Coordinates of C-alpha atoms in Angstrom, one line a residue:
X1 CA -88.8 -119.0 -67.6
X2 CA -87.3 -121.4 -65.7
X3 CA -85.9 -120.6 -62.0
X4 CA -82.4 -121.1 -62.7
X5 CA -82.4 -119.0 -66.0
X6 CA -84.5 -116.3 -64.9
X7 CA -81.6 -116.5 -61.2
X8 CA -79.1 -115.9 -63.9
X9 CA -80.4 -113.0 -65.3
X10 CA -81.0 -111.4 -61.9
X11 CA -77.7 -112.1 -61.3
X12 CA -76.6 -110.6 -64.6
X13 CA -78.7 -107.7 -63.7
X14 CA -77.1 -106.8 -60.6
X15 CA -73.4 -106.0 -62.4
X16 CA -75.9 -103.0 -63.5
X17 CA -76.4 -101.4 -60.7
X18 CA -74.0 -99.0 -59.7
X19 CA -72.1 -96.3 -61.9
X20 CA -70.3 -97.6 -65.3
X21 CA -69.4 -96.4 -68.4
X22 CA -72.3 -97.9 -70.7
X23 CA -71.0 -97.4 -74.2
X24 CA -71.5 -101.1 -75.2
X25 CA -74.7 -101.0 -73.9
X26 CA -76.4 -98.2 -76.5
X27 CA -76.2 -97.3 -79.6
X28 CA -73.5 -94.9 -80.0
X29 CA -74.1 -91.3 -80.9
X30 CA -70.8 -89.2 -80.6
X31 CA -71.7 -86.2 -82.3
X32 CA -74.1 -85.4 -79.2
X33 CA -72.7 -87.8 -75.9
X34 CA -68.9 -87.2 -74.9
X35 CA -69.8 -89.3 -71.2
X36 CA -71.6 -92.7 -71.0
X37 CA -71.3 -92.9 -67.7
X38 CA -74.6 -93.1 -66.1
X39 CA -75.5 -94.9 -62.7
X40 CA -78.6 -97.8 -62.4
X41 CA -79.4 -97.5 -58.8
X42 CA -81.8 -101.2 -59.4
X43 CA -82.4 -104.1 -61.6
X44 CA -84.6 -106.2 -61.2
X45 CA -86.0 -109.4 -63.1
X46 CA -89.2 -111.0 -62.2
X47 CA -91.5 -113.2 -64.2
X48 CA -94.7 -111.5 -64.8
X49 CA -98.0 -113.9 -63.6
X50 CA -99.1 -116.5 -65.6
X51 CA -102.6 -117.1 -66.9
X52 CA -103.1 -120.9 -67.3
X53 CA -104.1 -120.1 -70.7
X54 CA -100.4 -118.9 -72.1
X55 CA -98.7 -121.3 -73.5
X56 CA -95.9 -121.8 -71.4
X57 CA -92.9 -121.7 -74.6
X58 CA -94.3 -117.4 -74.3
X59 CA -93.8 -116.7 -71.1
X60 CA -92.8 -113.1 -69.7
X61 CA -90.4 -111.0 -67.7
X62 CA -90.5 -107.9 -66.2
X63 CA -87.4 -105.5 -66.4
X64 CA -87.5 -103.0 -63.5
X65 CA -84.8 -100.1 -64.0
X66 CA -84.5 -97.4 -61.7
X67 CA -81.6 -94.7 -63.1
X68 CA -81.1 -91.1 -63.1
X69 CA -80.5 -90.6 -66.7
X70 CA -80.4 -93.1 -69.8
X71 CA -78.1 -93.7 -73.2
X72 CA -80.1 -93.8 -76.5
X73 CA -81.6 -97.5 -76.7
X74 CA -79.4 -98.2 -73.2
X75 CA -82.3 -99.9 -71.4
X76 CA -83.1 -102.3 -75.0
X77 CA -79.2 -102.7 -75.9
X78 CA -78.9 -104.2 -71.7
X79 CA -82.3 -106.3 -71.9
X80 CA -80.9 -107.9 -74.5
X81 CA -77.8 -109.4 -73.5
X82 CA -80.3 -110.3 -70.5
X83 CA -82.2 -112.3 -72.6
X84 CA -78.9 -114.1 -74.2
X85 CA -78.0 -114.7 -70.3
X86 CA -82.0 -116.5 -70.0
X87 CA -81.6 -117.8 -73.2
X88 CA -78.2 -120.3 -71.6
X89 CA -75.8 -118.2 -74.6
X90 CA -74.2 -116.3 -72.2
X91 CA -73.1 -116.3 -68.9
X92 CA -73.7 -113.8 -66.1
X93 CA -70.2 -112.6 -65.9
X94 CA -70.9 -111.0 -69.8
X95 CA -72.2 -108.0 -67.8
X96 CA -69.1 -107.7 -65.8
X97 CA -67.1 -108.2 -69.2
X98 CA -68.9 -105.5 -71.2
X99 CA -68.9 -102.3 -68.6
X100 CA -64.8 -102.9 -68.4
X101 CA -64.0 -100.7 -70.9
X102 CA -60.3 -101.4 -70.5
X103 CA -61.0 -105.2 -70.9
X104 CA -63.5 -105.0 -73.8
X105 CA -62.7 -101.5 -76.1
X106 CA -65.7 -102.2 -79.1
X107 CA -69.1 -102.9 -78.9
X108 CA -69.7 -106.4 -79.5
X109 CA -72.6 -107.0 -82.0
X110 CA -75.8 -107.9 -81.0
X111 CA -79.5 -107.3 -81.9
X112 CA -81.5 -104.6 -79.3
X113 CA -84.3 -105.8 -77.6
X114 CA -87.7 -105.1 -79.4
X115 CA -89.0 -101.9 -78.5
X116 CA -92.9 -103.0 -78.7
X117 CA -93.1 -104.2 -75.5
X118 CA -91.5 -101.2 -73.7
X119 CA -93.3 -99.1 -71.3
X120 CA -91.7 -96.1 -69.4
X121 CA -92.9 -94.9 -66.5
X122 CA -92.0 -91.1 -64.9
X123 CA -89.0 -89.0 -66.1
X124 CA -85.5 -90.2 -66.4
X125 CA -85.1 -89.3 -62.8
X126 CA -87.9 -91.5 -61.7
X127 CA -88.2 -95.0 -61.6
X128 CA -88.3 -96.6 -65.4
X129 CA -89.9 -99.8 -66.0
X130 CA -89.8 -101.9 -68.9
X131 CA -91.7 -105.4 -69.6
X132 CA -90.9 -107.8 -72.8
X133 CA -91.5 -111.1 -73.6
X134 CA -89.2 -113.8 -73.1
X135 CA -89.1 -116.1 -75.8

């Protein structure tokens, strides 16, 4: 990942943190959630060591999310539009755009980040962490 993609997406990550309403970042379920608020108390983005041996186009990330309580597919549906941001298809400000409600009523479509690579860690009330590849 280069430095000033992988700046972006930390940037990107830090509209996260805080308390939004984070219905265009899950997959909706409104026969059981009435409130999508939720607050991210950090985000972090870091890339993960490299072993002179990786090819260098399959280098990785690490996504470190501490919350107090998560949507359905919140953490894969927010490392995704990360990955547009690393990717150069999106901005940093998309973040911004997506938790205003007001500004931006629907869910825009996009594909979830793979669940494979995801590891939890602790209860919803503990730190969760969550590595993936960037490609």
């Amino acid at each position: 990942v280069c430095a000033v993609l992988l700046q972006k997406m930390q940037e990107a990550a830090q509209h996260f943190v805080g308390e939004h309403d984070f219905r265009n970042f899950c997959k909706m379920d409104l026969t059981s959630v009435t409130n999508f608020r939720r607050r991210i108390l950090s985000f972090t983005v870091e890339p993960c060591p490299q072993n002179s041996t990786v090819d260098p186009r399959f280098r990785m990330c690490e996504f470190t999310i501490t919350g107090l309580a998560f949507l359905w597919h919140q953490v894969r549906c927010m490392v995704a539009v990360l990955m547009m941001v690393g990717k150069g298809l999106e901005q940093p400000a998309v973040v911004k755009q997506l938790l205003d409600i007001d500004g931006c009523a629907g869910k825009p479509h996009y594909n979830m980040a793979s669940e494979i690579p995801v590891r939890e860690q602790g209860e919803t009330k503990a730190p969760a962490r969550m590595t993936g590849t960037f490609d």
